Amino acid sequence: MIEISLIAVPLLFAALAWVWPRERTRSWLLPAAGGLHAAGSGWLLAHPSAPAPGAWLGFDPLARAVLPMISLLFFVGSLYAVAYLKVRQERPNRIFVFALLILLGFLSLAIQAQHLGLLWVAAEAATLMTVPLVHFNGTARAFEASWKYLLVGGTGIALSLLGSFCLGYASLNAGGNGDLTFHALAGQFVNLSSDAARYSHPWVVAAWVLLLTGYGTKMGLAPMHTWKPDVYGEAPGLVGALLAGGTTTMAFVAVLRVKQVIDAAGGAEMTQRTLLAIGLFSMLVAALFLLGTPDFKRMLAYSSVEHMGILAVGASLGGLGIWAALFHVWTNSLTKGALFLSAGNIRRAAGTANEKEVSGMAWSAPLSARLFVTGLFAITACPPFGPFFSELMVVRTAFASGSLFTAAAFLACLLIAFFGLTRLVFAVVDGRPHVATRANASRFRETAGVILPPLAFLGFSVWIGLATPPVLSGAWTAVENMFMP
Amino acid sequence: MTNALNLFIGLAMGLNLLALASSRLPSVIRAAALQGMVLGILPLLLQHEFDWMVSLVAVGTIAVKGFVIPHLLRRALRAANIDREVKPLIAFVPSLLLGAGATIGAVSLSGVLPLRPEQAGSLLVPGSFATVIAGFLMLVGRTKAISQVCGYLILENGIYLFGLLLINSTPLLVETGILLDLTVAVFVIGIIMDRIQKEFDSLDSSKLTTLHE
């Protein structure tokens, strides 16, 4: 019942937001829905129950391992949203609030979906709901970003549909009865006769290629990451935080669910190799682009591409690697929350996000600049922040499994990314403010509403890294066991 | 049964080439719409006995792909006051040749992917792959937003064609969800096109070049 309410409550609040008559108070619906959602998923985290096999929807170990993070991200983000929409009163917020709530509902649906088709429908709907969020600012640049997001994201989601069909057909060829729940799919490929295997295997390979490309586009793995810099650069900071922590996590869950089926169908070696290759490639591409990008919001997009690569590498290592990847989902998303929200503040204080026009933000927006710099050290894996511990876990797993090349390439990419990130962050924070940005900065106020949420994210990042609550590590171990043959 | 099916799929494959070769936007829209309607009829051919759910989906598909979406696109066309794709990134003859090559490639590729006995000899798989590639070519090779949307529709048509392989075994709820998503997608695309038109005074996506490294 609570499982369903995680989907229904945001959707009901979305309907309420649509009919809500007052612009000024509408934004309070966000923390109200976010609070209920967080309470629900927190309760389910503490009281796990196995979903019925064959159910289309359920709070299974994988949902339990990530959905509470999205709740937390949304709830803290929604408190920021109230303050943000208050300073952006010139923009009508009905569609914005509505789309945010629908997004939360569909993310909850996609992550709890136990059915290949239902997962696709929810993922597609969540993608579409992001579009109005991206062009909230209504500028020409925002429309350009929305258009590119629609085309690239739409193609990606179309390919994942084609992949879902291939997987469905593979299961028919393997003697399946058309039941497309993940549980049934994984079971259908066990103990195949050589004839059935011959008929189904090519389809399994095709399905994996298409599904990894499709959901990988959504995750933002290179080379399908091209929408990310444009969208993160133009969307409000809050939307960037929800995309980088929520939508990408949903896509990662989709990849893991598909991987589980493909592994059962005898493709374990293939999924490992492709995930490792695409993961390291994403990290490398992101690190190289980080050295050159002049825009600090686009910088966060490349950082996100890098961290999606880390997730793919973790998942490719299997076993403890999956545990580490889920750990990293939490630490990366919460740290990114702090970075996006503080970057949004700096962007508002400066009026632009380009390094050529922005400097001396330590003067114009002192608290946000401090948060931004702290967030920088957190995301580049400096202790005591969470990403340090989760990335350490990935490297240790790589060493333990004897993949020295993986570990070395991983660390090299992290180092390059560190140079790129620090270069740009200090260019923005240090120095004297540009004359052109001063008028903007004098109108900017660092109220508690825009400072405390990113601070809270940093606090969570430290907490989850230093003292991982046993209930969380237990949830991740449950997923790790799901992937054990 | 397979003959009638293959006839319709062949027709859809021909419409791919027509859409790729055509520079006039109304005929591209017409090709995509006609293709959607042809594909909408296919589920009726594939079922052995009358099933009202399948028929409902078929009628829904024909209505949405054949009438609703083309109507939206024609309205956008009138608002933008354009008629032709002037400077495509991939010119018409090369894209036609690529499309034809993709059709041949799809037919030979589908030899590698084994079909179930009851579907052996049908063109569903090659037709689907050829249509997906044709749609993709239009998506990347054209600069007018409306051509790109038509490319997206053709891409979706190809996937729909593939979905017919599964129509007897999967619940139609999924297919209905897909149709709904597609409608909403085009609706959202339409709104964005409208805004781009107002903002840039054109529907030429090659003008969208501010965002880059």
XYZ file of C-alpha atoms in Angstrom:
698
model
C 0.000 0.000 0.000
C 2.785 2.408 0.933
C 4.575 1.320 -2.264
C 1.676 2.633 -4.324
C 1.361 5.779 -2.241
C 4.960 6.701 -3.149
C 3.650 7.055 -6.704
C 0.139 8.285 -5.981
C 0.962 11.004 -3.437
C 3.208 13.027 -5.788
C 0.703 12.646 -8.621
C -2.173 13.814 -6.384
C -0.151 16.794 -5.241
C 0.643 17.523 -8.891
C -3.067 17.673 -9.670
C -3.525 19.903 -6.640
C -0.687 22.170 -7.848
C -2.398 22.493 -11.204
C -5.637 23.791 -9.696
C -4.008 25.754 -6.844
C -5.099 29.360 -7.317
C -2.274 31.296 -5.655
C 1.160 31.660 -7.242
C 2.893 32.581 -3.991
C 1.816 29.616 -1.886
C 1.844 26.922 -4.584
C 5.523 26.132 -4.029
C 4.764 24.854 -0.501
C 3.084 21.835 -2.079
C 6.590 20.612 -3.015
C 7.934 20.138 0.528
C 4.546 18.771 1.612
C 4.630 16.027 -1.032
C 8.384 15.544 -0.585
C 7.997 15.123 3.184
C 5.262 12.508 2.816
C 7.296 10.708 0.158
C 10.410 10.705 2.336
C 8.453 9.416 5.322
C 6.965 6.615 3.205
C 10.223 5.487 1.651
C 12.013 5.792 4.999
C 9.421 3.497 6.562
C 9.818 0.980 3.738
C 13.603 1.170 4.088
C 13.325 0.213 7.739
C 10.632 -2.443 7.199
C 11.578 -4.375 4.071
C 9.168 -6.919 2.659
C 9.671 -9.113 -0.378
C 7.362 -8.202 -3.275
C 5.163 -10.970 -4.628
C 6.837 -12.737 -7.553
C 5.035 -11.865 -10.742
C 3.900 -8.490 -9.414
C 4.424 -5.603 -11.836
C 5.346 -3.251 -9.052
C 7.152 -3.670 -5.771
C 9.631 -2.266 -3.308
C 12.279 -4.918 -3.982
C 15.901 -4.729 -2.712
C 17.020 -2.552 -5.632
C 14.216 -0.037 -5.100
C 14.959 -0.103 -1.369
C 18.622 0.626 -2.042
C 18.055 3.817 -4.078
C 14.531 5.229 -3.753
C 15.022 6.637 -0.213
C 17.934 8.661 -1.617
C 15.682 10.194 -4.275
C 13.124 11.013 -1.566
C 15.775 12.744 0.483
C 17.133 14.599 -2.550
C 13.667 15.765 -3.525
C 12.642 16.777 -0.020
C 15.720 18.900 0.709
C 15.599 20.235 -2.857
C 11.933 21.183 -2.428
C 12.821 23.390 0.557
C 15.287 25.169 -1.725
C 12.556 25.381 -4.374
C 10.327 27.393 -2.036
C 13.054 29.995 -1.558
C 14.006 29.887 -5.241
C 10.482 30.417 -6.544
C 10.091 33.287 -4.102
C 12.958 35.185 -5.721
C 11.783 34.192 -9.207
C 8.268 35.570 -8.830
C 8.370 37.082 -12.296
C 8.066 33.576 -13.803
C 4.735 31.728 -13.519
C 5.375 28.537 -11.538
C 2.278 26.394 -12.115
C 3.862 24.181 -14.787
C 7.176 24.058 -12.921
C 5.678 22.801 -9.654
C 3.332 20.439 -11.502
C 6.161 18.920 -13.574
C 8.456 18.515 -10.548
C 5.785 16.532 -8.696
C 4.914 14.394 -11.726
C 8.627 13.714 -12.168
C 8.865 12.458 -8.577
C 5.850 10.202 -9.142
C 7.223 8.664 -12.330
C 10.710 8.233 -10.861
C 9.122 6.265 -8.022
C 7.144 4.220 -10.542
C 10.156 3.490 -12.756
C 12.362 2.450 -9.853
C 9.705 0.156 -8.408
C 8.706 -1.274 -11.795
C 9.302 -5.021 -11.967
C 8.119 -5.255 -15.573
C 10.166 -4.464 -18.652
C 7.370 -2.581 -20.403
C 6.195 -0.693 -17.342
C 9.775 0.411 -16.666
C 10.002 1.807 -20.182
C 6.674 3.661 -20.006
C 7.617 5.246 -16.665
C 11.123 6.171 -17.837
C 9.745 7.785 -20.984
C 7.126 9.738 -19.046
C 9.776 10.953 -16.595
C 11.908 12.117 -19.534
C 9.065 14.085 -21.043
C 8.208 15.703 -17.728
C 11.730 17.051 -17.457
C 11.344 19.154 -20.595
C 9.160 21.906 -19.084
C 11.580 22.021 -16.133
C 14.549 22.634 -18.404
C 13.041 25.654 -20.111
C 11.685 27.268 -16.953
C 13.831 30.345 -17.579
C 12.208 30.844 -20.966
C 15.377 32.084 -22.673
C 16.444 31.215 -26.211
C 19.301 29.153 -24.780
C 16.870 27.215 -22.621
C 14.733 26.311 -25.661
C 17.797 25.181 -27.532
C 18.707 22.936 -24.595
C 15.147 21.553 -24.409
C 15.112 20.789 -28.122
C 18.412 18.929 -28.000
C 17.265 17.080 -24.891
C 14.068 16.011 -26.660
C 15.857 14.765 -29.756
C 18.731 12.931 -28.049
C 16.659 11.704 -25.099
C 13.786 10.690 -27.375
C 16.066 8.665 -29.633
C 17.662 7.015 -26.615
C 14.344 6.070 -25.143
C 13.188 4.752 -28.535
C 16.253 2.507 -28.721
C 15.570 1.175 -25.246
C 12.040 0.285 -26.381
C 13.463 -1.600 -29.345
C 15.839 -3.349 -26.947
C 12.947 -4.248 -24.640
C 11.140 -5.847 -27.593
C 14.294 -7.794 -28.518
C 14.565 -9.085 -24.961
C 10.890 -10.045 -24.982
C 11.357 -11.896 -28.256
C 14.470 -13.627 -26.903
C 12.427 -14.897 -23.981
C 9.736 -16.215 -26.372
C 12.427 -18.040 -28.328
C 13.733 -19.484 -25.080
C 10.328 -20.969 -24.386
C 8.938 -18.128 -22.277
C 5.220 -17.490 -22.062
C 5.337 -13.760 -22.677
C 5.638 -12.813 -19.024
C 7.891 -9.751 -19.090
C 8.443 -9.253 -15.359
C 12.154 -9.281 -14.540
C 11.735 -12.211 -12.203
C 10.129 -14.349 -14.913
C 12.531 -13.170 -17.624
C 15.586 -14.127 -15.586
C 14.052 -17.541 -14.914
C 13.213 -18.262 -18.555
C 16.811 -18.455 -19.714
C 17.957 -21.020 -17.159
C 18.773 -24.562 -18.347
C 17.993 -23.972 -22.012
C 18.296 -26.731 -24.565
C 21.058 -25.992 -27.075
C 18.423 -25.385 -29.751
C 16.517 -22.824 -27.680
C 19.795 -21.151 -26.744
C 20.763 -20.909 -30.404
C 17.434 -19.265 -31.187
C 17.472 -16.839 -28.282
C 21.123 -15.856 -27.870
C 21.445 -13.460 -30.856
C 18.369 -11.650 -29.599
C 19.821 -11.396 -26.104
C 22.952 -9.759 -27.531
C 20.889 -7.335 -29.626
C 18.732 -6.527 -26.592
C 21.724 -5.717 -24.394
C 23.324 -3.449 -27.004
C 20.095 -1.528 -27.571
C 19.076 -1.327 -23.913
C 22.518 -0.208 -22.774
C 22.555 2.462 -25.486
C 19.020 3.555 -24.679
C 19.182 3.703 -20.901
C 22.837 4.758 -21.137
C 21.663 7.859 -23.002
C 19.357 8.609 -20.106
C 22.191 8.023 -17.649
C 24.503 10.205 -19.716
C 27.270 7.701 -20.446
C 29.692 8.811 -23.165
C 29.316 8.935 -26.161
C 25.544 9.383 -25.594
C 26.091 12.199 -23.088
C 25.787 15.110 -25.543
C 22.503 16.435 -24.114
C 23.893 16.740 -20.618
C 26.080 19.871 -20.763
C 23.389 21.834 -22.611
C 20.622 20.799 -20.251
C 22.540 21.155 -16.980
C 23.948 24.436 -18.200
C 20.546 25.997 -18.875
C 18.208 24.348 -16.363
C 17.740 25.907 -12.899
C 20.180 24.498 -10.321
C 17.439 22.583 -8.542
C 16.427 20.805 -11.754
C 20.081 19.967 -12.414
C 20.306 18.408 -8.953
C 17.196 16.282 -9.564
C 18.396 15.209 -13.019
C 21.927 14.376 -11.860
C 20.726 12.570 -8.740
C 17.257 11.308 -9.664
C 16.761 10.670 -13.377
C 20.252 9.269 -13.907
C 19.792 7.005 -10.883
C 16.555 5.730 -12.388
C 18.409 4.913 -15.617
C 21.163 3.167 -13.654
C 18.533 1.047 -11.910
C 17.115 0.178 -15.342
C 20.584 -0.883 -16.548
C 21.071 -3.037 -13.440
C 17.684 -4.720 -13.860
C 18.418 -5.510 -17.497
C 21.921 -6.695 -16.616
C 20.435 -9.144 -14.165
C 18.304 -10.717 -16.907
C 21.122 -10.752 -19.483
C 23.499 -12.303 -16.938
C 20.966 -15.048 -16.312
C 20.765 -15.587 -20.081
C 24.458 -16.379 -20.220
C 25.662 -12.912 -21.169
C 27.494 -12.137 -17.927
C 30.877 -11.788 -19.565
C 29.458 -9.510 -22.264
C 27.708 -7.206 -19.782
C 30.856 -6.964 -17.659
C 33.085 -6.061 -20.577
C 30.748 -3.546 -22.168
C 29.976 -1.821 -18.862
C 33.676 -1.603 -18.044
C 34.550 -0.215 -21.486
C 31.738 2.336 -21.563
C 32.392 3.291 -17.937
C 36.085 3.990 -18.410
C 35.387 5.745 -21.715
C 32.840 8.018 -20.007
C 35.317 8.844 -17.267
C 38.022 9.670 -19.800
C 35.806 11.800 -22.053
C 34.424 13.675 -19.058
C 37.885 14.264 -17.576
C 39.217 15.655 -20.861
C 36.223 17.958 -21.365
C 36.557 19.143 -17.767
C 39.992 20.519 -18.632
C 38.498 22.813 -21.257
C 34.950 23.857 -20.416
C 34.566 27.546 -19.526
C 31.112 27.310 -17.930
C 30.784 26.181 -14.329
C 27.310 24.716 -14.764
C 28.351 22.744 -17.843
C 31.319 21.645 -15.729
C 28.884 19.947 -13.355
C 27.404 18.079 -16.323
C 30.785 16.639 -17.277
C 31.391 15.772 -13.656
C 28.084 13.899 -13.750
C 29.182 12.018 -16.886
C 32.350 11.056 -15.020
C 30.421 9.757 -12.032
C 28.022 7.779 -14.235
C 31.179 6.175 -15.612
C 32.187 5.288 -12.053
C 28.793 3.635 -11.525
C 29.209 1.617 -14.732
C 32.716 0.523 -13.712
C 31.423 -0.471 -10.270
C 28.562 -2.464 -11.778
C 30.936 -4.183 -14.195
C 33.071 -5.475 -11.339
C 30.085 -7.373 -9.938
C 29.648 -8.512 -6.337
C 31.173 -5.956 -4.037
C 31.481 -3.604 -7.036
C 27.686 -3.374 -7.183
C 27.630 -2.606 -3.465
C 30.189 0.144 -4.075
C 28.196 1.488 -7.039
C 25.038 1.779 -4.929
C 27.059 3.477 -2.188
C 28.307 5.872 -4.859
C 24.753 6.526 -6.078
C 24.030 7.966 -2.620
C 27.235 9.906 -2.058
C 27.422 11.298 -5.595
C 23.769 12.350 -5.770
C 23.775 14.100 -2.404
C 27.092 15.853 -3.074
C 25.881 16.879 -6.535
C 22.809 18.325 -4.822
C 25.059 20.666 -2.822
C 27.068 21.595 -5.920
C 24.087 22.303 -8.170
C 22.245 24.379 -5.590
C 25.300 26.465 -4.680
C 26.176 26.830 -8.383
C 22.619 28.043 -8.960
C 23.118 30.696 -6.274
C 26.410 31.831 -7.809
C 24.837 31.889 -11.254
C 22.080 34.182 -9.941
C 24.577 36.439 -8.175
C 26.715 36.710 -11.315
C 24.028 36.725 -13.993
C 26.055 34.313 -16.138
C 27.975 31.065 -15.739
C 30.948 31.724 -18.014
C 34.387 31.913 -16.397
C 35.359 34.852 -18.631
C 32.665 36.985 -17.047
C 32.563 35.583 -13.529
C 35.201 35.927 -10.846
C 35.502 37.021 -7.246
C 32.368 35.219 -6.201
C 33.901 34.802 -2.753
C 33.087 38.519 -2.406
C 29.713 38.656 -4.115
C 28.229 35.445 -2.722
C 30.515 34.421 0.129
C 28.470 31.603 1.664
C 27.518 30.018 -1.669
C 31.139 30.240 -2.811
C 32.274 28.420 0.330
C 29.669 25.732 -0.188
C 30.702 25.430 -3.830
C 34.385 25.000 -2.964
C 33.585 22.494 -0.200
C 31.364 20.637 -2.656
C 34.232 20.624 -5.139
C 36.508 18.884 -2.647
C 33.710 16.492 -1.755
C 33.021 15.456 -5.366
C 36.721 15.059 -6.178
C 36.852 12.438 -3.412
C 38.599 14.246 -0.594
C 37.979 12.707 2.822
C 35.859 12.924 4.957
C 33.157 13.292 2.309
C 31.124 10.359 1.044
C 32.490 10.090 -2.532
C 35.953 9.377 -1.082
C 34.701 6.243 0.646
C 32.536 5.001 -2.216
C 35.233 5.544 -4.863
C 37.771 3.885 -2.560
C 35.422 0.894 -2.414
C 35.338 0.710 -6.239
C 39.147 0.890 -6.480
C 39.595 -1.719 -3.754
C 37.203 -4.063 -5.536
C 39.117 -3.550 -8.780
C 42.413 -4.390 -7.025
C 40.886 -7.356 -5.245
C 39.618 -8.803 -8.522
C 43.074 -8.379 -10.025
C 42.095 -5.773 -12.634
C 45.094 -3.526 -12.157
C 44.541 -1.774 -15.487
C 40.987 -0.832 -14.489
C 42.165 0.551 -11.167
C 45.010 2.523 -12.775
C 42.829 3.991 -15.536
C 40.151 4.837 -12.971
C 42.590 6.725 -10.755
C 44.191 8.521 -13.711
C 40.788 9.802 -14.874
C 39.952 10.967 -11.337
C 43.225 12.913 -11.244
C 42.623 14.645 -14.594
C 39.078 15.485 -13.524
C 40.435 16.950 -10.288
C 42.680 19.337 -12.245
C 39.839 20.387 -14.514
C 37.367 20.974 -11.705
C 39.708 22.905 -9.408
C 40.909 25.101 -12.296
C 37.421 26.332 -13.073
C 36.054 26.528 -9.523
C 38.898 28.703 -8.281
C 38.741 30.891 -11.395
C 35.130 31.629 -10.497
C 35.598 32.050 -6.759
C 38.919 33.896 -6.537
C 39.939 37.322 -7.778
C 37.887 40.501 -7.855
C 34.276 40.628 -9.028
C 33.773 41.847 -12.600
C 32.230 45.280 -12.861
C 29.443 43.948 -15.054
C 28.299 41.448 -12.453
C 28.293 43.837 -9.489
C 24.839 45.269 -10.129
C 23.456 41.757 -10.224
C 25.329 40.748 -7.091
C 23.988 43.687 -5.111
C 20.429 42.440 -5.715
C 21.321 38.899 -4.649
C 20.549 37.853 -1.061
C 21.914 34.723 0.573
C 18.856 33.830 2.596
C 18.630 30.753 4.824
C 16.368 29.116 2.229
C 19.065 29.012 -0.432
C 22.026 28.275 1.881
C 20.754 25.635 4.306
C 19.646 23.008 1.702
C 23.088 22.722 0.036
C 24.666 22.733 3.494
C 22.360 19.889 4.491
C 23.421 17.937 1.382
C 27.081 18.309 2.358
C 26.201 17.162 5.873
C 24.468 14.055 4.491
C 27.460 13.393 2.258
C 29.815 13.387 5.271
C 27.414 11.366 7.389
C 26.810 8.630 4.796
C 30.531 8.363 4.129
C 31.842 8.374 7.697
C 29.074 6.523 9.475
C 27.062 4.619 6.884
C 23.818 3.664 8.657
C 23.631 -0.149 8.936
C 20.157 -0.114 7.402
C 21.613 1.368 4.194
C 24.603 -0.937 3.952
C 22.187 -3.797 4.607
C 20.001 -2.626 1.720
C 23.008 -2.493 -0.620
C 24.137 -5.953 0.492
C 20.666 -7.269 -0.341
C 21.107 -6.013 -3.933
C 24.609 -7.478 -4.095
C 23.102 -10.840 -3.150
C 20.505 -10.428 -5.920
C 23.349 -10.417 -8.428
C 25.151 -13.405 -6.959
C 24.743 -16.381 -9.271
C -1.680 -14.243 -44.250
C 2.070 -13.712 -44.489
C 1.680 -12.450 -48.044
C -0.753 -9.740 -47.079
C 1.436 -8.858 -44.123
C 4.563 -8.618 -46.259
C 2.732 -6.508 -48.789
C 1.896 -3.918 -46.140
C 5.398 -4.011 -44.665
C 6.864 -3.569 -48.150
C 4.591 -0.566 -48.584
C 5.892 0.882 -45.306
C 9.472 0.345 -46.462
C 8.706 2.127 -49.711
C 7.266 5.044 -47.768
C 10.589 5.303 -45.900
C 12.362 5.976 -49.162
C 9.670 8.390 -50.262
C 10.097 10.381 -47.050
C 13.883 10.361 -47.402
C 13.804 11.545 -51.005
C 11.230 14.271 -50.602
C 12.171 17.892 -50.057
C 8.627 19.196 -49.645
C 7.601 19.051 -46.002
C 3.896 18.328 -46.644
C 4.804 15.188 -48.569
C 7.174 14.090 -45.785
C 4.329 14.499 -43.302
C 1.996 12.629 -45.648
C 4.462 9.750 -45.996
C 4.891 9.457 -42.219
C 1.114 9.605 -41.678
C 0.382 7.016 -44.359
C 3.043 4.757 -42.913
C 1.491 5.086 -39.464
C -1.922 4.105 -40.861
C -0.521 1.131 -42.780
C 1.126 -0.100 -39.600
C -2.068 0.488 -37.648
C -3.877 -2.062 -39.851
C -1.255 -4.779 -39.275
C -2.391 -5.950 -35.799
C -5.790 -6.776 -37.317
C -4.106 -9.000 -39.910
C -1.994 -10.732 -37.303
C -4.714 -11.877 -34.927
C -6.380 -15.204 -35.441
C -9.740 -14.360 -33.926
C -11.428 -11.074 -33.195
C -10.158 -9.391 -30.063
C -11.709 -6.080 -29.144
C -8.579 -4.872 -27.304
C -6.387 -5.402 -30.364
C -8.952 -3.685 -32.544
C -9.145 -0.781 -30.143
C -5.371 -0.346 -30.239
C -5.432 -0.560 -34.046
C -8.110 2.127 -34.281
C -6.219 4.248 -31.733
C -2.983 3.906 -33.674
C -4.590 4.850 -36.976
C -6.327 7.839 -35.396
C -3.223 9.154 -33.620
C -0.555 8.411 -36.213
C -2.683 9.001 -39.273
C -4.727 12.024 -38.230
C -3.936 13.695 -34.893
C -0.151 14.005 -35.202
C -0.139 14.982 -38.920
C -2.766 17.593 -38.146
C -0.548 19.073 -35.403
C 2.429 19.069 -37.755
C 0.528 20.729 -40.600
C -0.639 23.407 -38.213
C 2.964 24.043 -37.151
C 3.906 24.186 -40.823
C 1.296 26.836 -41.541
C 2.318 28.861 -38.492
C 5.952 28.808 -39.527
C 5.058 29.467 -43.149
C 7.605 27.050 -44.573
C 7.258 24.444 -47.261
C 10.651 22.977 -48.058
C 13.698 21.527 -46.424
C 16.211 23.853 -48.064
C 19.646 22.876 -46.842
C 19.671 19.382 -45.321
C 22.870 18.197 -43.651
C 22.669 14.989 -45.688
C 21.392 15.804 -49.178
C 18.344 14.021 -50.586
C 20.039 11.676 -53.044
C 22.712 10.496 -50.593
C 20.114 9.987 -47.888
C 17.953 8.028 -50.346
C 20.939 5.858 -51.219
C 21.797 5.394 -47.543
C 18.175 4.446 -46.863
C 18.186 1.930 -49.703
C 21.513 0.538 -48.472
C 20.085 0.270 -44.971
C 17.088 -1.652 -46.343
C 19.381 -4.170 -48.016
C 21.542 -4.336 -44.886
C 18.477 -4.920 -42.705
C 17.311 -7.803 -44.887
C 20.709 -9.498 -44.709
C 21.131 -8.758 -40.982
C 17.799 -10.334 -40.175
C 19.191 -13.606 -41.490
C 21.417 -13.680 -38.405
C 18.507 -13.189 -36.012
C 16.442 -16.374 -35.974
C 12.659 -15.975 -36.120
C 10.059 -18.244 -34.575
C 8.638 -20.829 -36.980
C 5.205 -19.203 -37.234
C 6.798 -15.901 -38.253
C 9.481 -17.291 -40.555
C 9.371 -15.607 -43.936
C 7.792 -12.406 -42.672
C 9.461 -9.088 -43.328
C 8.743 -7.785 -39.819
C 12.368 -7.704 -38.643
C 14.030 -6.270 -41.781
C 11.117 -3.849 -42.211
C 11.492 -2.687 -38.650
C 15.264 -2.181 -38.825
C 15.077 -0.429 -42.202
C 12.394 1.926 -40.876
C 14.339 2.673 -37.692
C 17.424 3.551 -39.723
C 15.450 5.685 -42.176
C 13.937 7.576 -39.242
C 17.347 8.040 -37.692
C 18.757 9.367 -40.979
C 16.015 11.986 -41.109
C 16.567 12.854 -37.468
C 20.257 13.617 -37.933
C 20.274 14.692 -41.578
C 17.593 17.373 -41.665
C 17.639 20.841 -40.209
C 13.949 21.755 -40.111
C 12.409 20.866 -36.769
C 9.328 19.446 -38.532
C 11.449 17.062 -40.638
C 13.184 15.938 -37.479
C 9.841 15.242 -35.836
C 8.789 13.241 -38.910
C 12.056 11.326 -38.595
C 11.201 10.596 -34.987
C 7.746 9.374 -36.025
C 9.234 7.074 -38.650
C 11.719 5.780 -36.068
C 8.817 5.030 -33.719
C 6.950 3.349 -36.579
C 9.894 1.000 -37.037
C 9.839 0.090 -33.379
C 6.079 -0.409 -33.489
C 6.604 -2.810 -36.389
C 9.003 -4.798 -34.253
C 6.528 -4.788 -31.385
C 4.093 -6.711 -33.612
C 6.341 -9.763 -33.211
C 5.186 -9.825 -29.618
C 1.548 -8.912 -30.068
C 0.197 -12.388 -29.339
C 2.196 -12.810 -26.174
C 2.418 -9.494 -24.369
C -0.386 -7.629 -22.693
C -1.737 -4.783 -24.745
C -1.526 -2.493 -21.767
C 2.098 -1.894 -22.671
C 1.239 -1.092 -26.275
C -1.407 1.333 -25.119
C 1.109 2.966 -22.799
C 3.513 3.314 -25.698
C 0.887 4.942 -27.866
C 0.009 7.345 -25.085
C 3.656 8.236 -24.531
C 4.138 8.880 -28.214
C 1.170 11.225 -28.286
C 2.413 13.156 -25.296
C 5.909 13.257 -26.793
C 4.681 14.841 -29.986
C 2.523 17.215 -27.992
C 5.530 18.357 -25.961
C 7.651 18.595 -29.108
C 4.893 20.722 -30.654
C 4.922 23.160 -27.757
C 8.695 23.492 -27.871
C 8.584 24.035 -31.641
C 6.040 26.749 -31.097
C 8.348 28.478 -28.599
C 11.403 28.082 -30.835
C 9.401 29.570 -33.698
C 8.486 32.592 -31.583
C 11.966 32.989 -30.142
C 14.093 32.520 -33.266
C 11.440 33.400 -35.853
C 12.178 30.165 -37.701
C 11.900 26.429 -37.299
C 15.421 25.847 -38.507
C 17.223 23.859 -35.845
C 20.576 24.622 -37.478
C 20.178 28.055 -35.890
C 20.319 26.448 -32.460
C 24.070 26.714 -32.079
C 24.668 28.846 -29.000
C 25.375 25.918 -26.715
C 28.704 24.241 -27.375
C 32.161 23.982 -25.890
